[in-house]
PDB file of C-alpha atoms in Angstrom:
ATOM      1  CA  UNK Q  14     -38.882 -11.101 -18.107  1.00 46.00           C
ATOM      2  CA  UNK Q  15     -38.046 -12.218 -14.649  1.00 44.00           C
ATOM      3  CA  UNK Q  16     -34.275 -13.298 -13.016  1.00 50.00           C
ATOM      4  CA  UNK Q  17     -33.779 -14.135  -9.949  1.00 49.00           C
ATOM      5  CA  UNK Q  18     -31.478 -12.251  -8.180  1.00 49.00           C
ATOM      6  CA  UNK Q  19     -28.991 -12.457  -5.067  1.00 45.00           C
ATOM      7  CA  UNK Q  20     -28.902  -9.938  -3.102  1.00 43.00           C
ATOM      8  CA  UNK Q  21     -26.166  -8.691  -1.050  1.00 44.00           C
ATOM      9  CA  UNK Q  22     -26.819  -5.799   1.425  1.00 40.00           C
ATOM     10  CA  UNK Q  23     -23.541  -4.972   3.672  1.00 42.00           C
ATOM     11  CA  UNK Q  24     -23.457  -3.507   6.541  1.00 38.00           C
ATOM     12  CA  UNK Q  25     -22.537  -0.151   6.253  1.00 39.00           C
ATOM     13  CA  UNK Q  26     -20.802   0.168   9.736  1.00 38.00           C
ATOM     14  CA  UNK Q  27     -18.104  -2.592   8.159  1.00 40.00           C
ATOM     15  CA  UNK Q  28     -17.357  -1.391   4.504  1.00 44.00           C
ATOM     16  CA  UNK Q  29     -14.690   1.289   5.849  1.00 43.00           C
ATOM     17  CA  UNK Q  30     -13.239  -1.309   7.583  1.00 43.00           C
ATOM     18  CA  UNK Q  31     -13.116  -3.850   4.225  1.00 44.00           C
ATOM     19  CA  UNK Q  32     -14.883  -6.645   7.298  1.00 45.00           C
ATOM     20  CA  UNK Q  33     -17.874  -6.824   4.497  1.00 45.00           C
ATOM     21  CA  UNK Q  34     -20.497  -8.761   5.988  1.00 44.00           C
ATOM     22  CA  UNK Q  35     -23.577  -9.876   3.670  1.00 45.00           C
ATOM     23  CA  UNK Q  36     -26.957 -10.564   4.198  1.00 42.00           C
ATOM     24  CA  UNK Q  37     -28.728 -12.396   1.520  1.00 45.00           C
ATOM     25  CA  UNK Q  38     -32.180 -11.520   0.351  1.00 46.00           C
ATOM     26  CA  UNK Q  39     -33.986 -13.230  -2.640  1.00 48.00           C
ATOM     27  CA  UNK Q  40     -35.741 -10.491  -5.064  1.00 58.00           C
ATOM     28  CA  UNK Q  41     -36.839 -11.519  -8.488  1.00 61.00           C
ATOM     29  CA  UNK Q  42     -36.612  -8.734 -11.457  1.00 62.00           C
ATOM     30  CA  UNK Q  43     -39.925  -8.245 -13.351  1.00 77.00           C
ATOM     31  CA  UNK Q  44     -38.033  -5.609 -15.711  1.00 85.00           C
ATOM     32  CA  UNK Q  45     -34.696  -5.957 -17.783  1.00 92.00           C
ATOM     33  CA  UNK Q  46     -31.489  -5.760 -15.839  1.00 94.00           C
ATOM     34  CA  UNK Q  47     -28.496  -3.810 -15.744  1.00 95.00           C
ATOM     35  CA  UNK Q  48     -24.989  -5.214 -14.776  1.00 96.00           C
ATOM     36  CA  UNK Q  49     -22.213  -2.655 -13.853  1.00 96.00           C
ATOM     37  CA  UNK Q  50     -18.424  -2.842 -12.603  1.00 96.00           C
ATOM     38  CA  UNK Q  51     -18.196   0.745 -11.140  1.00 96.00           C
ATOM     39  CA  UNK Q  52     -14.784   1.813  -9.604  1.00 96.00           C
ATOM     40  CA  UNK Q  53     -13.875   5.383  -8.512  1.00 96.00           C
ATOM     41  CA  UNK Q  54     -10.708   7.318  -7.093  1.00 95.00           C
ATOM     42  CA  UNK Q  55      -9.629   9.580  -4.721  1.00 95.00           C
ATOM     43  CA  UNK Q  56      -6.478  11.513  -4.650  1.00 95.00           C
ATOM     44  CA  UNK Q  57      -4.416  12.331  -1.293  1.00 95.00           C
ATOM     45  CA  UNK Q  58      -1.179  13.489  -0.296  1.00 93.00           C
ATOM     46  CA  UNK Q  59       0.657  11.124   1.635  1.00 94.00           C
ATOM     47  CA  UNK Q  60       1.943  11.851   5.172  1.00 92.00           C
ATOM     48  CA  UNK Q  61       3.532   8.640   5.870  1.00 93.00           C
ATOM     49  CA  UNK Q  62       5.938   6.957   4.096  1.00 92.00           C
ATOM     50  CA  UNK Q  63       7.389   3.047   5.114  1.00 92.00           C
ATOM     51  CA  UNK Q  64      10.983   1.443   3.649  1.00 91.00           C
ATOM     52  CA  UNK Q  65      12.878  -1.419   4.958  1.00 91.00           C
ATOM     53  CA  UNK Q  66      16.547  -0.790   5.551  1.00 91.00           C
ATOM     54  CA  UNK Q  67      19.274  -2.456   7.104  1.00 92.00           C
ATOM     55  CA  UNK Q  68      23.047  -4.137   7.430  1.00 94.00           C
ATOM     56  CA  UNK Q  69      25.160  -6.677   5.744  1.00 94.00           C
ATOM     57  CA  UNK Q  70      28.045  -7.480   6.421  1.00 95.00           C
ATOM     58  CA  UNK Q  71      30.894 -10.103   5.881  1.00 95.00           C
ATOM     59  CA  UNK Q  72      33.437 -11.661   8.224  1.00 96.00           C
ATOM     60  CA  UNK Q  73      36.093 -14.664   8.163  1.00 95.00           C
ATOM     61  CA  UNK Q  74      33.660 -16.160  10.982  1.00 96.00           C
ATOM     62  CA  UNK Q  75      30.193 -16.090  11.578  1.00 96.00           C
ATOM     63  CA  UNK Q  76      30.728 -14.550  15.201  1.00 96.00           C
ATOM     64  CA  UNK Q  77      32.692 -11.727  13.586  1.00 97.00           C
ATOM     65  CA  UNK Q  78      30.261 -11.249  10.870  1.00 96.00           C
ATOM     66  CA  UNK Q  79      26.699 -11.469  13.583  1.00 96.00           C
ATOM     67  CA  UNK Q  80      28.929  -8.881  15.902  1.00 96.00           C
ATOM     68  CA  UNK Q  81      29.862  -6.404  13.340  1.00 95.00           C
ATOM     69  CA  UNK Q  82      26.268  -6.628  12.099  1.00 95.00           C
ATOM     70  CA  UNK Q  83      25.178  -6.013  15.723  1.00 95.00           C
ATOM     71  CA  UNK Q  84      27.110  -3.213  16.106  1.00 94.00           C
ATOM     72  CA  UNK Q  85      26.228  -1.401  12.594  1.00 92.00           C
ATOM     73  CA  UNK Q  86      22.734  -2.000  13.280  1.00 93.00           C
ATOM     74  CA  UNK Q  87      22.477  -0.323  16.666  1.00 93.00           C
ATOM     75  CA  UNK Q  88      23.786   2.590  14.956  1.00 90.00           C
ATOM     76  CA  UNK Q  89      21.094   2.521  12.092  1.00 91.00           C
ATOM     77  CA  UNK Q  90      18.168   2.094  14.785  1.00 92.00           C
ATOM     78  CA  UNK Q  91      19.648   4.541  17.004  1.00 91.00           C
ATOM     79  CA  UNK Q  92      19.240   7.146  14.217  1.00 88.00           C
ATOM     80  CA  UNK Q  93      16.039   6.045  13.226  1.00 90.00           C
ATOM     81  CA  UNK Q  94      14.763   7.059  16.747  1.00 90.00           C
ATOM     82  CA  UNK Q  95      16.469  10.047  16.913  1.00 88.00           C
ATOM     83  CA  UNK Q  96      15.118  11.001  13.595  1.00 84.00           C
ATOM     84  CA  UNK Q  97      11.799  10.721  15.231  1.00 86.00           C
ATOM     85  CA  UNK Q  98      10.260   7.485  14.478  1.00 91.00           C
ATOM     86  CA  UNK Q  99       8.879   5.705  17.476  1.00 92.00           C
ATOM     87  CA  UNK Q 100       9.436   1.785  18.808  1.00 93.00           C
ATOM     88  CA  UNK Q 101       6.034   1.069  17.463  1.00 94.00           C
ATOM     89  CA  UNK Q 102       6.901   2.063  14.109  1.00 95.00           C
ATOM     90  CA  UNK Q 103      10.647  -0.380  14.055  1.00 95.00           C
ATOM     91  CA  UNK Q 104       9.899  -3.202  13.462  1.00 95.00           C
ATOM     92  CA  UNK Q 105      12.487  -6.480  12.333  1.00 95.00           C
ATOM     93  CA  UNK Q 106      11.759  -8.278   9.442  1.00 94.00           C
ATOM     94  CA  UNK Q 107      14.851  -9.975   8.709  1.00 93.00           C
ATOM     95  CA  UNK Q 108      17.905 -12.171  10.371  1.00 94.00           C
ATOM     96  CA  UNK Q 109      19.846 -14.384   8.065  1.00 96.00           C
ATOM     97  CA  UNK Q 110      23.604 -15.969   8.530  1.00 96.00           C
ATOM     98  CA  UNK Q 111      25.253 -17.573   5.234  1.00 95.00           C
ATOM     99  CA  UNK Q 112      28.235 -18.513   3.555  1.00 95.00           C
ATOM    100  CA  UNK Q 113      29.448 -16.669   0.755  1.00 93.00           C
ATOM    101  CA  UNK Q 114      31.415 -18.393  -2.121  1.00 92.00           C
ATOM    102  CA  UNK Q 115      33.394 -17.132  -4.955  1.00 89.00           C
ATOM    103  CA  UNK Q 116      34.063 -19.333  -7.710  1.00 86.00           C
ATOM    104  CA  UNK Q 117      37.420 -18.946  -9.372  1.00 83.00           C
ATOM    105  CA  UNK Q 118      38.120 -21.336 -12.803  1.00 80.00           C
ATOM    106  CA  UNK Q 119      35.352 -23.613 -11.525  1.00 81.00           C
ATOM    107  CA  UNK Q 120      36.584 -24.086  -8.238  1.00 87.00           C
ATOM    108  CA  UNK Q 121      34.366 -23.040  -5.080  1.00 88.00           C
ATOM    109  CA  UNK Q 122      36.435 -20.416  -2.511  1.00 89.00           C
ATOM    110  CA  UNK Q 123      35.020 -19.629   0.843  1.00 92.00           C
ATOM    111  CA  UNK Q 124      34.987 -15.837   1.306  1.00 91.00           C
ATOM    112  CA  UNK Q 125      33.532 -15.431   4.908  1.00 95.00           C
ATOM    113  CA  UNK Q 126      29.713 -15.312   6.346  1.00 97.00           C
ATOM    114  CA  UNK Q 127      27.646 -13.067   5.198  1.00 96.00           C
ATOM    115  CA  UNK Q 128      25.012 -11.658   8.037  1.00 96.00           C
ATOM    116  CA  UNK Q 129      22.249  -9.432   7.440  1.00 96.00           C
ATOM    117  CA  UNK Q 130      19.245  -7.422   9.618  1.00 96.00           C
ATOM    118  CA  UNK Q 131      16.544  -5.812   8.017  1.00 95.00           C
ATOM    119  CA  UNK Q 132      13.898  -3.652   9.768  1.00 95.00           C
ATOM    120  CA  UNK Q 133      10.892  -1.898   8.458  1.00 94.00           C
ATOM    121  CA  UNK Q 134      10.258   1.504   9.413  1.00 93.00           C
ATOM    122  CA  UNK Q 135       8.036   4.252   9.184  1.00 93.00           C
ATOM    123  CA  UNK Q 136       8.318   7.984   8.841  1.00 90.00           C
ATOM    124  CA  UNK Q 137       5.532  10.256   9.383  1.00 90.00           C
ATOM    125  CA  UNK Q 138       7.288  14.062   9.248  1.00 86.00           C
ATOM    126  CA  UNK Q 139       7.941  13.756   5.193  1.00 86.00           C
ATOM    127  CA  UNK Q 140      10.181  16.671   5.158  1.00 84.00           C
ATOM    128  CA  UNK Q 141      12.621  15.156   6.839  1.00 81.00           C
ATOM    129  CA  UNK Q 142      12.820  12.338   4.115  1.00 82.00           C
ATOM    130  CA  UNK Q 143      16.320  13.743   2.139  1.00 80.00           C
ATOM    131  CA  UNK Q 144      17.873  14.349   5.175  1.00 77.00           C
ATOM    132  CA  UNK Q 145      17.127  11.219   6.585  1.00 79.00           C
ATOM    133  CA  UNK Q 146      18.184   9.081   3.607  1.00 79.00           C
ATOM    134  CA  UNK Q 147      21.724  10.389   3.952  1.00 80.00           C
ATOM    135  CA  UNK Q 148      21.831  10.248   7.506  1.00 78.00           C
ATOM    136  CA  UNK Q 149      21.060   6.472   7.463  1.00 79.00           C
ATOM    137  CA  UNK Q 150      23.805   5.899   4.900  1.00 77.00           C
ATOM    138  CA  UNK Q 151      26.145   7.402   7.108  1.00 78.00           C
ATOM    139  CA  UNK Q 152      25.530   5.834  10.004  1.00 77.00           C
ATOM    140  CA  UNK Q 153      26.197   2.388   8.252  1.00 79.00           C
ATOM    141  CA  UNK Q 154      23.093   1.059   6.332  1.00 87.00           C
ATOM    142  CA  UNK Q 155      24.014  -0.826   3.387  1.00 87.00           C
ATOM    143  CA  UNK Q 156      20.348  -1.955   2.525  1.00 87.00           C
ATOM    144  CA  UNK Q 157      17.685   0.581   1.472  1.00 87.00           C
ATOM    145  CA  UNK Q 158      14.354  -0.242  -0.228  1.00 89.00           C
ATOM    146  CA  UNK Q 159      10.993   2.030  -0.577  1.00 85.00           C
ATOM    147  CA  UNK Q 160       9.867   4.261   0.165  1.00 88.00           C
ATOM    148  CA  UNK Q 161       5.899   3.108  -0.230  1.00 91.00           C
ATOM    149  CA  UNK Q 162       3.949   6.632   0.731  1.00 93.00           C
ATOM    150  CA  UNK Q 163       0.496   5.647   2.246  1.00 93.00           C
ATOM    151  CA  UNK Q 164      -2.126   8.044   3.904  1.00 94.00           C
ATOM    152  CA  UNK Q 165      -2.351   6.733   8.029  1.00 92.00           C
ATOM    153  CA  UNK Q 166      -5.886   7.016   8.362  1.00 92.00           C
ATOM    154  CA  UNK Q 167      -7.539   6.420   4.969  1.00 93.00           C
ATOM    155  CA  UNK Q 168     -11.242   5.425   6.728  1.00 93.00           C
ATOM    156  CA  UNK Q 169     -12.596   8.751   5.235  1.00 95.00           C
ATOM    157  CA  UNK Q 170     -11.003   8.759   1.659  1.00 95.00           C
ATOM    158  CA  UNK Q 171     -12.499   5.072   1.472  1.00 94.00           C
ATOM    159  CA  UNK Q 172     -15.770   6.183   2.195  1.00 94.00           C
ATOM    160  CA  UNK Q 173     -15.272   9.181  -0.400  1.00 96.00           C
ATOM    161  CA  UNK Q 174     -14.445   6.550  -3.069  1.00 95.00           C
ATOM    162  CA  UNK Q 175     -17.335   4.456  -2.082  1.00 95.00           C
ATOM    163  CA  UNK Q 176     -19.494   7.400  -2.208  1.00 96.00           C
ATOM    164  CA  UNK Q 177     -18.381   8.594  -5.979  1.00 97.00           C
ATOM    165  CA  UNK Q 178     -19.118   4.928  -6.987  1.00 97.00           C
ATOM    166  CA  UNK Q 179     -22.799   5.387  -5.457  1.00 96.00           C
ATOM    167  CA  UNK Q 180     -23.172   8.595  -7.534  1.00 97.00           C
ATOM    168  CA  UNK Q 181     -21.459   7.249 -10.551  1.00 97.00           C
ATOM    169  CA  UNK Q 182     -23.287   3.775 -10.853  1.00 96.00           C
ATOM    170  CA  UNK Q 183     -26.730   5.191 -10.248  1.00 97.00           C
ATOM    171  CA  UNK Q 184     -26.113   7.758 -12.478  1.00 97.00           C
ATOM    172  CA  UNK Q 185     -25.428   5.268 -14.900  1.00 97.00           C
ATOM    173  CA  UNK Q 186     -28.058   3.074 -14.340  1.00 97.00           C
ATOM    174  CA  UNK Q 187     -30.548   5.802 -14.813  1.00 97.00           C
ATOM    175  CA  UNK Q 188     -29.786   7.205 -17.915  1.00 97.00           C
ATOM    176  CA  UNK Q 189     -28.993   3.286 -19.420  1.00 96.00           C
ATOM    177  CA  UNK Q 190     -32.909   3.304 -18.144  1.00 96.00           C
ATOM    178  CA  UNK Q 191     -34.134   5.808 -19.628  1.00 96.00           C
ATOM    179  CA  UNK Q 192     -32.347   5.145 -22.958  1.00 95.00           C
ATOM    180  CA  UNK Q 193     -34.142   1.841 -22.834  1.00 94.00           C
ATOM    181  CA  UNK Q 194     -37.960   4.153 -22.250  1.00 95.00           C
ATOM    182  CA  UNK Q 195     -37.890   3.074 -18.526  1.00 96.00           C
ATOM    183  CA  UNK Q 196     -38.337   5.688 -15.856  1.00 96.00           C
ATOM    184  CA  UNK Q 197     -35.147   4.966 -13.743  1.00 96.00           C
ATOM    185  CA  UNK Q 198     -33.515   1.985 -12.095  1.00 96.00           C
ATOM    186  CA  UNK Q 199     -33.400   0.462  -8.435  1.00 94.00           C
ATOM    187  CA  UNK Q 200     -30.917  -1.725  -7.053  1.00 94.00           C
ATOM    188  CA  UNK Q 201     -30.881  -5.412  -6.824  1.00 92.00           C
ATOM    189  CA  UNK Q 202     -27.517  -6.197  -6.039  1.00 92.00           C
ATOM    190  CA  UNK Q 203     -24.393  -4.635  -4.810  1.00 93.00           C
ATOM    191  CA  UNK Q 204     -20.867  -6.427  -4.295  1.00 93.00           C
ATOM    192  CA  UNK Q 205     -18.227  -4.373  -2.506  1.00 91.00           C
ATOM    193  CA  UNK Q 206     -14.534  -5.749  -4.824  1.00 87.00           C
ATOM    194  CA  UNK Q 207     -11.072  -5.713  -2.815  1.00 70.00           C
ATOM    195  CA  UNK Q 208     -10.345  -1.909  -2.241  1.00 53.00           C
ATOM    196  CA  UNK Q 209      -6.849  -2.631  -1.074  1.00 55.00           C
ATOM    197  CA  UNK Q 210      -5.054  -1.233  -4.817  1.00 51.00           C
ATOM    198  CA  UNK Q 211      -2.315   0.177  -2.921  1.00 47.00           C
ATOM    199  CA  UNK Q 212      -0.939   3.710  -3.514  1.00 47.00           C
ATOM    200  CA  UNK Q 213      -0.594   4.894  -7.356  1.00 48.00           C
ATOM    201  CA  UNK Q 214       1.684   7.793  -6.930  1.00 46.00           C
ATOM    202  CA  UNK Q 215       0.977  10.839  -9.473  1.00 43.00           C
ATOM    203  CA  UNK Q 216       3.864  13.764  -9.906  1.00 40.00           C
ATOM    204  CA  UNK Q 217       4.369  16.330  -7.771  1.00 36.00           C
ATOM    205  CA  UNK Q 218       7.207  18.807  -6.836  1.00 34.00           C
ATOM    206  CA  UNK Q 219      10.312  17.449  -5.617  1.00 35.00           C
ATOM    207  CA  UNK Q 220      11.323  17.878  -1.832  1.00 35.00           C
ATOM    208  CA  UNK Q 221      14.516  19.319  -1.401  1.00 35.00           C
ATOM    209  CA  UNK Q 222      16.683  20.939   1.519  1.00 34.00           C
ATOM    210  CA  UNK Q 223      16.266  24.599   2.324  1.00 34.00           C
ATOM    211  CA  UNK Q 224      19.773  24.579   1.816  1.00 40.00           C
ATOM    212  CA  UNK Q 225      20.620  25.060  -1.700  1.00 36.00           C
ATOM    213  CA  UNK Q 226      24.413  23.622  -1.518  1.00 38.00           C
ATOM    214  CA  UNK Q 227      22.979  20.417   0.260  1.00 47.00           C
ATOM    215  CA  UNK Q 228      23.294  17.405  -1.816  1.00 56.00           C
ATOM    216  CA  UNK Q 229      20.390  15.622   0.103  1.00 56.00           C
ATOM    217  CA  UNK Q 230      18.448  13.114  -2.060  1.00 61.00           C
ATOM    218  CA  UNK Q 231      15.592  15.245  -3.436  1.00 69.00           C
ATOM    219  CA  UNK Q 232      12.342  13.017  -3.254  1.00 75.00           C
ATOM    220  CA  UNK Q 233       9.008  12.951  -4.703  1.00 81.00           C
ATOM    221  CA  UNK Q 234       6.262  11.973  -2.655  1.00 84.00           C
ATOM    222  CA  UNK Q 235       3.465  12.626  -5.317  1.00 87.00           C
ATOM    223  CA  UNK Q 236      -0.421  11.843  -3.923  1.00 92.00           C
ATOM    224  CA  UNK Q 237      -1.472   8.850  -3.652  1.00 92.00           C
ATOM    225  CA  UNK Q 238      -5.127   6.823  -5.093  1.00 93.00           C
ATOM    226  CA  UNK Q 239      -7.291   5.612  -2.939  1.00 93.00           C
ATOM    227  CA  UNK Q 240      -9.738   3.076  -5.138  1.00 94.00           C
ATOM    228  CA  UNK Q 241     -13.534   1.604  -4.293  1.00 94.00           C
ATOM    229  CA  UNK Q 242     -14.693  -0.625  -7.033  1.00 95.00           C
ATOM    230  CA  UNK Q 243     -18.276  -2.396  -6.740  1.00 95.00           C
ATOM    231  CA  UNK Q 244     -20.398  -4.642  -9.039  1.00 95.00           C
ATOM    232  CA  UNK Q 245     -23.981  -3.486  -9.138  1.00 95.00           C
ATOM    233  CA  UNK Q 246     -27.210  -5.117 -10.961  1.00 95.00           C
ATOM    234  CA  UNK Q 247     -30.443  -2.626 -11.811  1.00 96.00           C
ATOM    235  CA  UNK Q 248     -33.470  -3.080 -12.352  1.00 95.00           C
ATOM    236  CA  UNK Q 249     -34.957  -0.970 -14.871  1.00 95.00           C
ATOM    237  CA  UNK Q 250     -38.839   0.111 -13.507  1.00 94.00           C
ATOM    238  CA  UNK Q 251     -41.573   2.185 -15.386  1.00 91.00           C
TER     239      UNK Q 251
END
């Protein structure tokens, strides 16, 4: 039996970085072939965790409504960065100005403009989380959404993941191989899929303040997945 196969080789100084680049290399398969979709997991606890938040607010004019917007928000950054979170980790993602209408027995009324400013932001001391949630609401933030928990550098549980799917396909492979009364199996072919699966988060315990009484939101950051997934093909040998 003979296939001709494709084969992909990546660099292995670029697969942490997800820049795969592939050489191509022409090997034809004397033996039956084995096609697998491997993907493996690791688990991490997150140490960073990224929202968006921001103002709205509403105003007869739309200079009323950009200033009072302008002066909520400076509030809601300045506690941001007294919270701890650096320039480099503010960042505006939103500006919008509109009209806002009310519509009373079918008839349009103009309520006032409606302005809004959104930033994304990211915290990397977790256990200030609770307290930071209800400082930002106090300080005028109408908008809240996230938080996403991520691990900052994730180059080694990449490589981890990539590893187990190594281990897992050829272990696979081999014993498919062997089933078949072949000795084992080499590799033809190996595809490195989109590892970019974002974080799964799994349950953990809650984090609370130290102060019982407090009525800080309690928040669970859980761990997160990272995922490598890879298509391989075998060749089973004698």
């Amino acid at each position: 039996m003979r296939k001709l196969i494709t084969a992909a080789i990546l660099a292995g100084s670029t697969l942490a970085t997800g820049q795969a680049m592939a050489t191509e290399v022409m090997l034809t398969a004397t033996s039956p072939v084995i096609d697998l979709s491997v993907t493996e997991y690791i688990d991490a606890v997150p140490d960073v965790a990224s929202f968006s938040t921001g103002v709205q607010t509403i105003a007869p004019t739309a200079n009323e409504a950009v200033r009072l917007n302008n002066v909520q928000m400076a509030a809601v950054i300045s506690r941001l960065k007294a919270l701890g979170i650096a320039d480099r980790d503010i960042q505006t993602t939103q500006l919008s100005l509109n009209q806002q209408f009310d519509y009373q027995e079918g008839r349009q009324m103009f309520r006032g403009f409606v302005a809004s400013n959104m930033v994304t932001a990211k915290l990397r001391e977790l256990k200030k989380m609770p307290a930071f949630l209800d400082a930002l609401a106090s300080d005028g933030a109408t908008n809240f959404n996230g938080p996403i928990f991520t691990v900052d550098d994730d180059s080694k549980l990449k490589q981890a993941a990539s590893d187990k799917v190594w281990d897992s396909a050829m272990a696979r492979a081999n014993a498919i191989a062997r089933k078949a009364g072949y000795a084992s199996a080499r590799v033809l072919r190996v595809q490195e899929q989109s590892n970019d699966f974002g974080g799964i988060p799994m349950p953990m315990a809650e984090m609370r303040s130290t102060d019982a009484s407090s009525k800080s939101s309690p928040i669970s950051p859980g761990l997160v997945r990272i995922a490598s997934a890879m298509n391989f093909t075998f060749e089973m040998v004698k």
